[in-house]
Every structure is written in structure tokens, then in C-alpha cells.
Short mmCIF file of C-alpha atoms and ligand atoms in Angstrom, two decimals:
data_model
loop_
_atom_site.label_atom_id
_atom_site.label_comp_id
_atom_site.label_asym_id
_atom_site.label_seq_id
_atom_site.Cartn_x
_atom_site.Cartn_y
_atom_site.Cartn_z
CA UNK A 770 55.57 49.76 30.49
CA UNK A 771 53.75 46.56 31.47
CA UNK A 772 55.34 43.43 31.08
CA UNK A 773 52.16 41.74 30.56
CA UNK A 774 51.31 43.78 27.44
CA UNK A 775 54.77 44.51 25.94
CA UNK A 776 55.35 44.23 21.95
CA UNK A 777 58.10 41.50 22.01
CA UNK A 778 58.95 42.18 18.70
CA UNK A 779 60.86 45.63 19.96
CA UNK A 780 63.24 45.91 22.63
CA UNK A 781 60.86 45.82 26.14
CA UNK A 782 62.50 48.79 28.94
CA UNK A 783 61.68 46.42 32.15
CA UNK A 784 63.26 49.06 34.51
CA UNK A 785 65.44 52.16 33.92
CA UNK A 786 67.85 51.87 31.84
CA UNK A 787 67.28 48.13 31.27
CA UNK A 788 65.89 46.73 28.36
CA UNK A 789 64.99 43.09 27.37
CA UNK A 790 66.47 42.46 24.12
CA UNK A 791 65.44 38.57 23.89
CA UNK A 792 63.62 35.93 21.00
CA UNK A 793 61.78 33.42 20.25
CA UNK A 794 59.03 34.67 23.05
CA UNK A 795 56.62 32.86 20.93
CA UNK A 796 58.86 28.88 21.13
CA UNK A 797 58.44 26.97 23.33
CA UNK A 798 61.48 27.49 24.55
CA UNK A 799 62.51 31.63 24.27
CA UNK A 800 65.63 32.98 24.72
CA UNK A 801 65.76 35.79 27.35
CA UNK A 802 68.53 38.39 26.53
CA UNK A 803 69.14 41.64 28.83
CA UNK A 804 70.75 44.97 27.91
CA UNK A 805 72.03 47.07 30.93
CA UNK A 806 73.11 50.39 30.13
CA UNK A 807 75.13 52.83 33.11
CA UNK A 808 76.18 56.44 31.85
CA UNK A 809 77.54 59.15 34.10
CA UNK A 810 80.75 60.98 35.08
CA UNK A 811 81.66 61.00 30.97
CA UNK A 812 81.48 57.27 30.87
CA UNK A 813 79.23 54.36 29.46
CA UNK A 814 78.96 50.95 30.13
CA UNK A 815 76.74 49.25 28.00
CA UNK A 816 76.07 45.40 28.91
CA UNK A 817 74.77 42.55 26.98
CA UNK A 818 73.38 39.93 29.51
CA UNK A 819 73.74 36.43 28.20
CA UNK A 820 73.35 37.10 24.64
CA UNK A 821 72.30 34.14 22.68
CA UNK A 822 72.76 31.98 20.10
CA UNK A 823 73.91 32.89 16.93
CA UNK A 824 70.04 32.10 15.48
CA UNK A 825 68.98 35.15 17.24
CA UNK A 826 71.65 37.79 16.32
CA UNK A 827 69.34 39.29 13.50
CA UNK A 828 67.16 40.07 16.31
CA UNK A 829 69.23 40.97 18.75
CA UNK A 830 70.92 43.52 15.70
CA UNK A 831 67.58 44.83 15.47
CA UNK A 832 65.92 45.25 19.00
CA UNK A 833 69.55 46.77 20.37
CA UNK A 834 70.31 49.33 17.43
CA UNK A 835 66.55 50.35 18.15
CA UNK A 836 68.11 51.34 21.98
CA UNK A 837 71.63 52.04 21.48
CA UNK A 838 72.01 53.38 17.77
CA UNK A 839 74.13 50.75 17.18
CA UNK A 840 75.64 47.12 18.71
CA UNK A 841 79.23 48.15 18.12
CA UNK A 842 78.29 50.31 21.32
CA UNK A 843 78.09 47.24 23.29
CA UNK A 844 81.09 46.92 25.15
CA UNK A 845 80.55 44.80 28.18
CA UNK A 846 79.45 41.23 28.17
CA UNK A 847 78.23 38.93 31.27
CA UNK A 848 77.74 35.12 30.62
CA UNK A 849 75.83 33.06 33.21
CA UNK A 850 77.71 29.80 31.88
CA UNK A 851 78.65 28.30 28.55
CA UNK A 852 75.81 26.57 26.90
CA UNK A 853 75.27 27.37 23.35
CA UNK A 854 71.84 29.11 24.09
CA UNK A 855 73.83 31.94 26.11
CA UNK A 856 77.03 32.31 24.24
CA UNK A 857 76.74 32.01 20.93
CA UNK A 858 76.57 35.66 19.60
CA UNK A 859 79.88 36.28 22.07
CA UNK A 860 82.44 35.85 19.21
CA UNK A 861 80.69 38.30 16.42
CA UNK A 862 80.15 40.76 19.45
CA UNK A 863 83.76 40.41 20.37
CA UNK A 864 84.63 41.14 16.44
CA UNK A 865 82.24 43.88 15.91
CA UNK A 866 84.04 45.72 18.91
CA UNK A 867 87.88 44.76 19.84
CA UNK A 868 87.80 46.26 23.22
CA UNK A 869 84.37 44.58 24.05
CA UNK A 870 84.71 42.18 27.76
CA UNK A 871 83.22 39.87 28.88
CA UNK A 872 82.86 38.97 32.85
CA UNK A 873 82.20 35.23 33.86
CA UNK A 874 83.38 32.88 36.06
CA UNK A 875 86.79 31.01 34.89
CA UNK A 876 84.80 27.83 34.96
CA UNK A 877 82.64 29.13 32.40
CA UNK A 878 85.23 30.97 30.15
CA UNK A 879 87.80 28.33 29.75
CA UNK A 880 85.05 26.35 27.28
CA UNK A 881 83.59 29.83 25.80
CA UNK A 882 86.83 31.07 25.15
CA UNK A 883 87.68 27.76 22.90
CA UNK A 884 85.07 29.77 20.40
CA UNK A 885 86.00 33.71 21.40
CA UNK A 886 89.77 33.46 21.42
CA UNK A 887 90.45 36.55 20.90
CA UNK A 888 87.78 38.47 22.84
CA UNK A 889 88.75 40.31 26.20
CA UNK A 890 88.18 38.57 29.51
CA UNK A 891 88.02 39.74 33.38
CA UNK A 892 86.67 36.55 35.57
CA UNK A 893 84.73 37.41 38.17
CA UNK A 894 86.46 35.67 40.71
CA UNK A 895 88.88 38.47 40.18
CA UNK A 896 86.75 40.93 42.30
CA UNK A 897 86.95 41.86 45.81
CA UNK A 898 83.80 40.33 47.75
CA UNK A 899 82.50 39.62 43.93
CA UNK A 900 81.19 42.96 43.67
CA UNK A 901 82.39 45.48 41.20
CA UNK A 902 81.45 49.68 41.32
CA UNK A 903 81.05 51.18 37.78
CA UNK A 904 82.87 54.16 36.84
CA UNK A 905 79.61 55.83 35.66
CA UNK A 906 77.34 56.58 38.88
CA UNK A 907 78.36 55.59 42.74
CA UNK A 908 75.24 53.61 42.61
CA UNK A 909 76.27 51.15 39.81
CA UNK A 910 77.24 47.99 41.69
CA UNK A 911 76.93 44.70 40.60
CA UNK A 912 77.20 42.06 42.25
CA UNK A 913 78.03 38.06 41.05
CA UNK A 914 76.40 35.41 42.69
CA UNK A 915 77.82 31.60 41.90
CA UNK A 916 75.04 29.24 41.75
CA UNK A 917 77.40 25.65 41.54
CA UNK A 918 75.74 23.26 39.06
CA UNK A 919 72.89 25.00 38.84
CA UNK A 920 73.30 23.89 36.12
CA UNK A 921 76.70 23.96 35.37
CA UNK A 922 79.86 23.94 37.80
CA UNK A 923 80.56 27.54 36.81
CA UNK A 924 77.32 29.21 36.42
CA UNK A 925 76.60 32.69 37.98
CA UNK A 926 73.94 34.62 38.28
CA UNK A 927 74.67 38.77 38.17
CA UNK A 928 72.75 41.08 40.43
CA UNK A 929 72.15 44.79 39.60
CA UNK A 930 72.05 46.64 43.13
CA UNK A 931 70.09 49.20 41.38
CA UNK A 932 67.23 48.44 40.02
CA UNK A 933 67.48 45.19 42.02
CA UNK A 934 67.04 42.81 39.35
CA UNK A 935 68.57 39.31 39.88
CA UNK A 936 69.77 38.12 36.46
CA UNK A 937 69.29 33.86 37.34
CA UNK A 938 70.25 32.43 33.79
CA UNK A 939 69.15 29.10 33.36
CA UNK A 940 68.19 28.81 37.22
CA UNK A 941 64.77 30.00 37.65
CA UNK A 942 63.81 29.76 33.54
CA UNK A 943 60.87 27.75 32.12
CA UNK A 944 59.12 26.69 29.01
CA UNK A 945 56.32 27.25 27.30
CA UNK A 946 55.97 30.81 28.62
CA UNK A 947 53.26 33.29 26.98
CA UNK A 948 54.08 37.12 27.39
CA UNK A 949 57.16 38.60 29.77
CA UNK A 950 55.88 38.07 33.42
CA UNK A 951 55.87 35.14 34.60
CA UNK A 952 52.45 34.45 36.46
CA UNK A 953 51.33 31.05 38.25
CA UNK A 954 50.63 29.28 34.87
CA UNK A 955 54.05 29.47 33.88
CA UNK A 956 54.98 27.34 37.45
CA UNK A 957 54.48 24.15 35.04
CA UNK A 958 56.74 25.26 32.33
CA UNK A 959 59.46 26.26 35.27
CA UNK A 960 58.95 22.59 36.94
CA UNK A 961 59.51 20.71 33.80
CA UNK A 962 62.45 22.68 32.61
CA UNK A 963 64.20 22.22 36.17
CA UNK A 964 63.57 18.79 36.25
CA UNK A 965 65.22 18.42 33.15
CA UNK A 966 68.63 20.33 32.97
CA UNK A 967 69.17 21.05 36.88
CA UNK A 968 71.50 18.07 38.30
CA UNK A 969 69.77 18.15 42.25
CA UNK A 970 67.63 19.79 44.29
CA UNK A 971 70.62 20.34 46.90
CA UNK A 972 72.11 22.18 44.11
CA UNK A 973 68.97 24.24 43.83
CA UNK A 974 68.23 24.76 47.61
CA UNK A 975 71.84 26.08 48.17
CA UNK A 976 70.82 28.85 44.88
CA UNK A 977 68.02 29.06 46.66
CA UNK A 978 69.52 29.82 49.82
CA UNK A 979 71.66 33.04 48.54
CA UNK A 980 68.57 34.77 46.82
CA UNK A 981 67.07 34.37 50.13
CA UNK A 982 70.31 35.77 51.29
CA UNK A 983 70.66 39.26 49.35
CA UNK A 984 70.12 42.36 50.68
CA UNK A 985 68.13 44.43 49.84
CA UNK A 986 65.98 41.43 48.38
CA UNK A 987 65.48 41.52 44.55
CA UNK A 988 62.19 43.04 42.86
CA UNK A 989 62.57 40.67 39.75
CA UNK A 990 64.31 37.16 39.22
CA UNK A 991 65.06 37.50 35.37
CA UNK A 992 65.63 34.18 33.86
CA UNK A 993 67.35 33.57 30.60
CA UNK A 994 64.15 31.31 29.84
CA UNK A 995 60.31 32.18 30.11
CA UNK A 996 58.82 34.81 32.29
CA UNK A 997 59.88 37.30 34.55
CA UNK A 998 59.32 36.80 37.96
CA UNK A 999 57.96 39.61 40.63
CA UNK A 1000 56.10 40.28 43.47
CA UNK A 1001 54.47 37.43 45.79
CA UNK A 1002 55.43 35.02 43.42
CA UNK A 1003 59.40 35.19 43.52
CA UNK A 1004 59.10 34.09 47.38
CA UNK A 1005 56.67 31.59 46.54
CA UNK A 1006 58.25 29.94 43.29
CA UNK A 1007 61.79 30.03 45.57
CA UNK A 1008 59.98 27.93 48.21
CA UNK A 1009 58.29 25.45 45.24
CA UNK A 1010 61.81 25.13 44.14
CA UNK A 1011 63.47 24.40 47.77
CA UNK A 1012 61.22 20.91 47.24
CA UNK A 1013 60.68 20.24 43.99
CA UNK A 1014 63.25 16.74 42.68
CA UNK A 1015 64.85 17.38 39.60
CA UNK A 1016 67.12 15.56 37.91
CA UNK A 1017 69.45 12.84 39.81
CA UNK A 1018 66.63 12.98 42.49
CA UNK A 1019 64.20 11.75 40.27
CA UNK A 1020 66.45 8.84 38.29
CA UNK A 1021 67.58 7.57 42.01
CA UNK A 1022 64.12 7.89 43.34
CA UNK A 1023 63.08 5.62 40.25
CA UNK A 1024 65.19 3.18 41.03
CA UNK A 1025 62.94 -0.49 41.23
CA UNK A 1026 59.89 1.78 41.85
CA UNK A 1027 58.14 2.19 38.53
CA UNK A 1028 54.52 2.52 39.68
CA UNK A 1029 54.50 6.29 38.73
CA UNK A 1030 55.55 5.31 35.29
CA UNK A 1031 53.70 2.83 34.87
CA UNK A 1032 50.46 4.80 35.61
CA UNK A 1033 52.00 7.25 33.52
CA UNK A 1034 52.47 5.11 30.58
CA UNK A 1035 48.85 3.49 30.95
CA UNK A 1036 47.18 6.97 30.77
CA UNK A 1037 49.69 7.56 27.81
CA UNK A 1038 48.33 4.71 26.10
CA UNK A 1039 44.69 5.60 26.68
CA UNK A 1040 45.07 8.31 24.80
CA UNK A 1041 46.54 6.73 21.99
CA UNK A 1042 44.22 4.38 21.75
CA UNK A 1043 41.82 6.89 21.79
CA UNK A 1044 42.73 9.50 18.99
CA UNK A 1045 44.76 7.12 16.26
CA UNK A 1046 42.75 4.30 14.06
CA UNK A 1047 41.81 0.92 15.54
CA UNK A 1048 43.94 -0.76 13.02
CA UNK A 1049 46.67 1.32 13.93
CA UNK A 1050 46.60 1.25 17.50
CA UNK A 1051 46.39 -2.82 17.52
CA UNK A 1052 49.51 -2.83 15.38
CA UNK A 1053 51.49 -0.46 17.21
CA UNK A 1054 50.03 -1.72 20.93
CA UNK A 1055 51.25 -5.16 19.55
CA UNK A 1056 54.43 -4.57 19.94
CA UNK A 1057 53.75 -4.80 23.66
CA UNK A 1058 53.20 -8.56 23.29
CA UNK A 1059 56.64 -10.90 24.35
CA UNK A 1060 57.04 -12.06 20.57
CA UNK A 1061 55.90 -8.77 18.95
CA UNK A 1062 58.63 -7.03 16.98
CA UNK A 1063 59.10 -4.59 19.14
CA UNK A 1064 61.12 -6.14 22.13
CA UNK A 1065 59.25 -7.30 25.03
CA UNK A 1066 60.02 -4.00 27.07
CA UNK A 1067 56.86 -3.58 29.02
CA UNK A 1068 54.33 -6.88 30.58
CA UNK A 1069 50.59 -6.01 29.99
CA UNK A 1070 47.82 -8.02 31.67
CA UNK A 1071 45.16 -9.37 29.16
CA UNK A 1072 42.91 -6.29 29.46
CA UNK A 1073 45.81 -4.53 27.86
CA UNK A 1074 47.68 -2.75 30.68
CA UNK A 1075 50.96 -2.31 31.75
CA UNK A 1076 51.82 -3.81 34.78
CA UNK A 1077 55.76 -4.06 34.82
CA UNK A 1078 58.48 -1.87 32.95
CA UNK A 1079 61.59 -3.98 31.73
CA UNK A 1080 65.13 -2.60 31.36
CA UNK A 1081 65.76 1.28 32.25
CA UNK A 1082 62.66 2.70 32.98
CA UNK A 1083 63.36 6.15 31.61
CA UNK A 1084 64.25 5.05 28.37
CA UNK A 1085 61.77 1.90 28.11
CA UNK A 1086 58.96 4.85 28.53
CA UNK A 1087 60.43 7.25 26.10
CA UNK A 1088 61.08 4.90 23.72
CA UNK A 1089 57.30 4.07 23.83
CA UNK A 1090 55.95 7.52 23.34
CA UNK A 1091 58.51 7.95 20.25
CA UNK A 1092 56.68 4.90 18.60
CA UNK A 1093 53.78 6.03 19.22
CA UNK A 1094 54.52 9.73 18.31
CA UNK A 1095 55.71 7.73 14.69
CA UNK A 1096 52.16 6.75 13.94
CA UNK A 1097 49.84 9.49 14.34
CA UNK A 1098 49.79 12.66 12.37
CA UNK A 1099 50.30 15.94 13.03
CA UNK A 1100 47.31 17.42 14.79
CA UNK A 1101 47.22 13.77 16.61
CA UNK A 1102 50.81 14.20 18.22
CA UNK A 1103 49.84 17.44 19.43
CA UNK A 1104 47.00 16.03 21.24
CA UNK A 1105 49.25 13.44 22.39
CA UNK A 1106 52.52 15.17 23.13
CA UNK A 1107 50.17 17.42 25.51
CA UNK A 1108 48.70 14.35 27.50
CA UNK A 1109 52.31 13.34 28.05
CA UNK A 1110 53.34 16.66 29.41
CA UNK A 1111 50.93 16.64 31.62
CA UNK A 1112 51.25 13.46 32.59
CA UNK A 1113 54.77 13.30 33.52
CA UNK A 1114 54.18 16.57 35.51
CA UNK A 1115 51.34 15.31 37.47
CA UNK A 1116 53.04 11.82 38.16
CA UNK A 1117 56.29 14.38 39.30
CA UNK A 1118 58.18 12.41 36.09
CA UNK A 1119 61.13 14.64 34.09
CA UNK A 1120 59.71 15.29 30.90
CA UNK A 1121 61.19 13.72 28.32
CA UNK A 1122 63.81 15.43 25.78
CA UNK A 1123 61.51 14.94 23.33
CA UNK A 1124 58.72 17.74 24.28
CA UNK A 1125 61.58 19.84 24.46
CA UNK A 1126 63.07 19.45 21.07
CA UNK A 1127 59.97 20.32 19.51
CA UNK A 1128 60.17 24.08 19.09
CA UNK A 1129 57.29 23.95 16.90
CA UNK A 1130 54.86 22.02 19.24
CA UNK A 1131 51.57 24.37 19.67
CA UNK A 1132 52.66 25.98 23.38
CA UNK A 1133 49.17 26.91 23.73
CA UNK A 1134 47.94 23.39 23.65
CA UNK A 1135 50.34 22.37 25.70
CA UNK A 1136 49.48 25.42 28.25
CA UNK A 1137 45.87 24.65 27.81
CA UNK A 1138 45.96 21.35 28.96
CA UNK A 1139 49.17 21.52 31.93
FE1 FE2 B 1732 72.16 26.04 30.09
FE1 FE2 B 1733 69.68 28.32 28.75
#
């Protein structure tokens, strides 16, 4: 079946014996959940690959049952790290079936297990060479790769020998994705998510490092976010990602060098002044002015541009866009919230948590104009 033209509303078989089981493909932020299934010699392993949160077990019910006959049959769990997103669904799993396990790092299980007390464990650390051989066919081996705060101190991405399909959780996800496979539009989506939640780019070169590193080399990177990744692009997204600042890089590298906000923040303001009212925008532009009510966060030069940024950059510029985001409607902070993106991403800013809490922002506009 072709990625490109699956039905996401049914469980999508992206190799043999492996079926993508996710949500929310159509959010701006989806939710990427893998079922694994290895039978042979009498035995059956079937494995849940980060499995959600609990605002997607209805689906997951659904699109699983359609594979398996029914979730109680899942009996093997593997967590790339803790966050909400990935673990939710652990603890009903872990009730529906008492002998269900779940393998993660220890790093990651000592916070899940806060909420799964009573589900089984086996950490990962526990295997020889962090590789494990399934009791079903000689050729099920899997193989755990850590990926250190990428983004969390635990996290650990799973590798199927078999199909050679590198589950990357978090690593390697993006937003605003349209379909299952990833393509070169979804780069943007990827960039902005990374620069977000991932801590540093040595923390990604050093993931990057052990793809690079796996042998045989893996035919899909599947992310817990977005699209799929195959083909040319894997080796090209890996070497995007080698250079691309993310998190710390960028706060340090903003450090008493605001010019890219500032030009940021100027084209920001263009557009606002473009789509709202003129009464509106000279109200909410005067709170740029020293004894406006808003405080004097930001100097503008008579012609009404900003030539200095006040305070913490970061949050002197968010706090701007959430004012202005406050005074348009609807359709407006669409138009606006997709200037921003693109914005940030062409200035090589982190996108603000704001774009990303919006789960109902149009992706398409957003794609359309990135
Ligand atoms: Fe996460
Ligand atoms: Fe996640």
C-alpha cells in the first residue's frame, strides 16, 4: 500500500507485519503510533510502539481490533520516553492485559511507572549489546538505540532488523504534516518542531551519528510525529539536522543580538497592520509608545519601526504576537499566525509555543504559505 494514498482513518500496513495505528493525522500536530506483530515457532509477540495519549485510545481500540481481533492481544509495549503524548494509553493497556510489558530505558520508566504501577517492566539496559532475539522467528531482532536528550535524558529509539524500520520517537517528528510520507514540504514542519522541544544540536548530531552508524542502514525513519521518512530524503533530512540550531543554540545565539527578531517582528507587524482595522491597529501599535499602557518593551523610530527589543527577547516578541493575536478575529489570526510561522522559520527563530498549541490552526494555510 502507498503511504502517500493511505485511508488514515484504518490501520495503514507500512511493511509486513507492521501497521501504523496512529491519530490526529489531520492536527497539526498527529500522533504516530506503531503496531509490530512477530508470530512463529507457536509464539506471538504483538507490540504497541509508543502508544499515545489517553485522547486517542478510542482510536487506537478501533484501528488495532481491525488488525489483531482484539487489544487485549497486545502484549508487548516499547516507550521512546515519558511525555504524555507517548505514554498515556500505557496504564489501561497494562489493565486490559496483566501480563502485558513494556521495554524502555530506566530513565524513562521510573516517571511512567509513577502512572502504570502495576504494569510489567524489562529496561532495556538489561540486554546484552541492547539487542534482544524474539522467540517467534530467528530473524526477529530488535535492537535499542539511546538517543540522550534527544529530547529527554532517557529517550530511545527501537530498531526492527527486519523490515529495517528505525522507530525515532520524538527525534526526527514534525508538524503540520499532510498524508504518511514525509516528502520535502514537511522539512519546515520537522525544523520548527526540533527547534522547539530538542535541547542542542550536539544532542542531535550525536543521534545523528548512530543512524548513520547502523548496519544494514534503515529503509524508513518512523517518527512518533508527522511523516514517514524514506528513500533520498532520510540521508538528506539527517544531514539538514547535523546543522540545523535548535533550542539552547538558538536562546545563546540570541544573546544581545536581536537583529533577526527585530526584522522578524517588523514583518510581523506589517502584516498586522495590514489585515486588522486602522482604528485597531493604532490602538494596539500604541502600546509600542514609552507611556502607552502596554510597557515600553520594544523602541520604534517615528516611521513606526522597531529598532531595539527591551528585556528577554524571546518573550518581549511573543508577548507581542499574543496581543496582537487578541485583536483580530478568526480568519485574521490565521492569516497572521501563518506570517509568523514563516517568519520565524525564515529568520532561523524557534517558533513560538503558541503556533503549537493551536491544534485547530488551518495546517493547510500554514503549509501553503511555509
Ligand atoms: Fe516528547
Ligand atoms: Fe512526542
Amino acid at each position: 500500500m502507498s503511504l502517500t494514498t493511505a485511508d488514515l482513518d484504518q490501520p495503514v500496513e507500512i511493511s509486513n507485519d507492521i501497521f501504523w495505528v496512529g491519530s490526529g493525522s489531520k492536527a497539526f500536530l498527529s500522533r504516530n503510533c506503531y503496531l509490530r506483530i512477530f508470530k512463529g515457532g507457536g509464539n506471538v509477540a504483538n507490540m504497541l510502539i509508543d502508544p499515545g495519549p489517553a485522547s486517542d485510545l478510542d482510536d487506537l481500540i478501533t484501528k488495532v481490533t481491525k488488525v489483531l481481533g482484539d487489544i487485549t492481544k497486545v502484549n508487548l509495549i516499547f516507550i521512546n520516553h515519558q511525555d504524555p503524548d507517548v505514554v498515556g494509553n500505557v496504564p489501561y493497556l497494562g489493565k486490559i492485559n496483566p501480563r502485558l510489558t513494556v521495554l524502555a530505558s530506566e530513565d524513562t520508566w521510573r516517571l511512567v511507572s509513577l502512572n502504570s504501577p502495576k504494569v510489567g517492566f524489562k529496561a532495556i539496559e538489561r540486554f546484552k549489546n541492547l539487542r534482544i532475539s524474539l522467540n517467534t522467528q530467528q530473524y526477529h531482532r530488535l535492537q535499542f538505540i539511546p538517543t540522550p536528550f534527544c529530547h529527554f535524558r532517557g529517550a530511545c529509539m527501537l530498531y526492527d532488523l527486519e523490515s529495517r524500520i528505525l522507530f525515532t520517537g520524538d527525534f526526527m517528528g514534525g508538524i503540520a504534516a499532510t498524508g504518511l510520507e514525509a516528502t520535502e514540504a514537511n522539512w519546515a514542519g520537522i525544523k520548527a518542531f526540533h527547534q522547539l522541544y530538542m535541547p542542542s544540536n550536539e544532542a542531535i548530531r550525536k543521534a545523528v551519528q548512530k543512524i548513520r552508524e547502523l548496519d544494514p542502514p534503515p529503509l524508513m525513519l518512523a517518527p512518533q510525529h508527522g511523516g514517514i521518512i524514506q528513500g533520498a530524503l532520510i540521508d538528506e533530512f539527517l544531514s539538514r539536522m547535523e546543522e540545523l540550531p535548535v533550542g539552547l543554540d538558538i536562546i545563546s545565539s540570541l544573546e544581545g543580538k536581536f537583529s533577526l527578531l527585530i526584522a522578524s517582528l517588523n514583518e510581523i507587524i506589517g502584516t498586522f497592520k495590514e489585515i486588522s482595522d486602522e482604528q485597531t491597529a493604532r490602538r494596539v501599535l500604541a502600546y509600542f509608545e514609552p507611556d502607552g499602557s502596554y510597557p515600553a518593551l520594544v523602541a520604534m523610530s517615528q516611521d513606526g519601526t522597531v529598532t531595539d527589543i527591551k528585556g528577554d527577547p524571546l518573550e518581549v516578541v511573543e508577548a507581542l504576537i499574543k496581543v496582537f493575536l487578541r485583536h483580530v478575529d478568526a480568519e485574521q489570526q490565521n492569516i497572521l499566525k501563518a506570517k509568523i510561522s514563516r517568519s520565524l522559520l525564515e529568520h532561523n527563530l524557534p517558533p513560538f509555543d503558541l503556533l503549537l498549541a493551536q491544534d485547530d490552526v488551518a495546517s493547510d494555510i500554514l503549509l501553503e504559505d511555509l
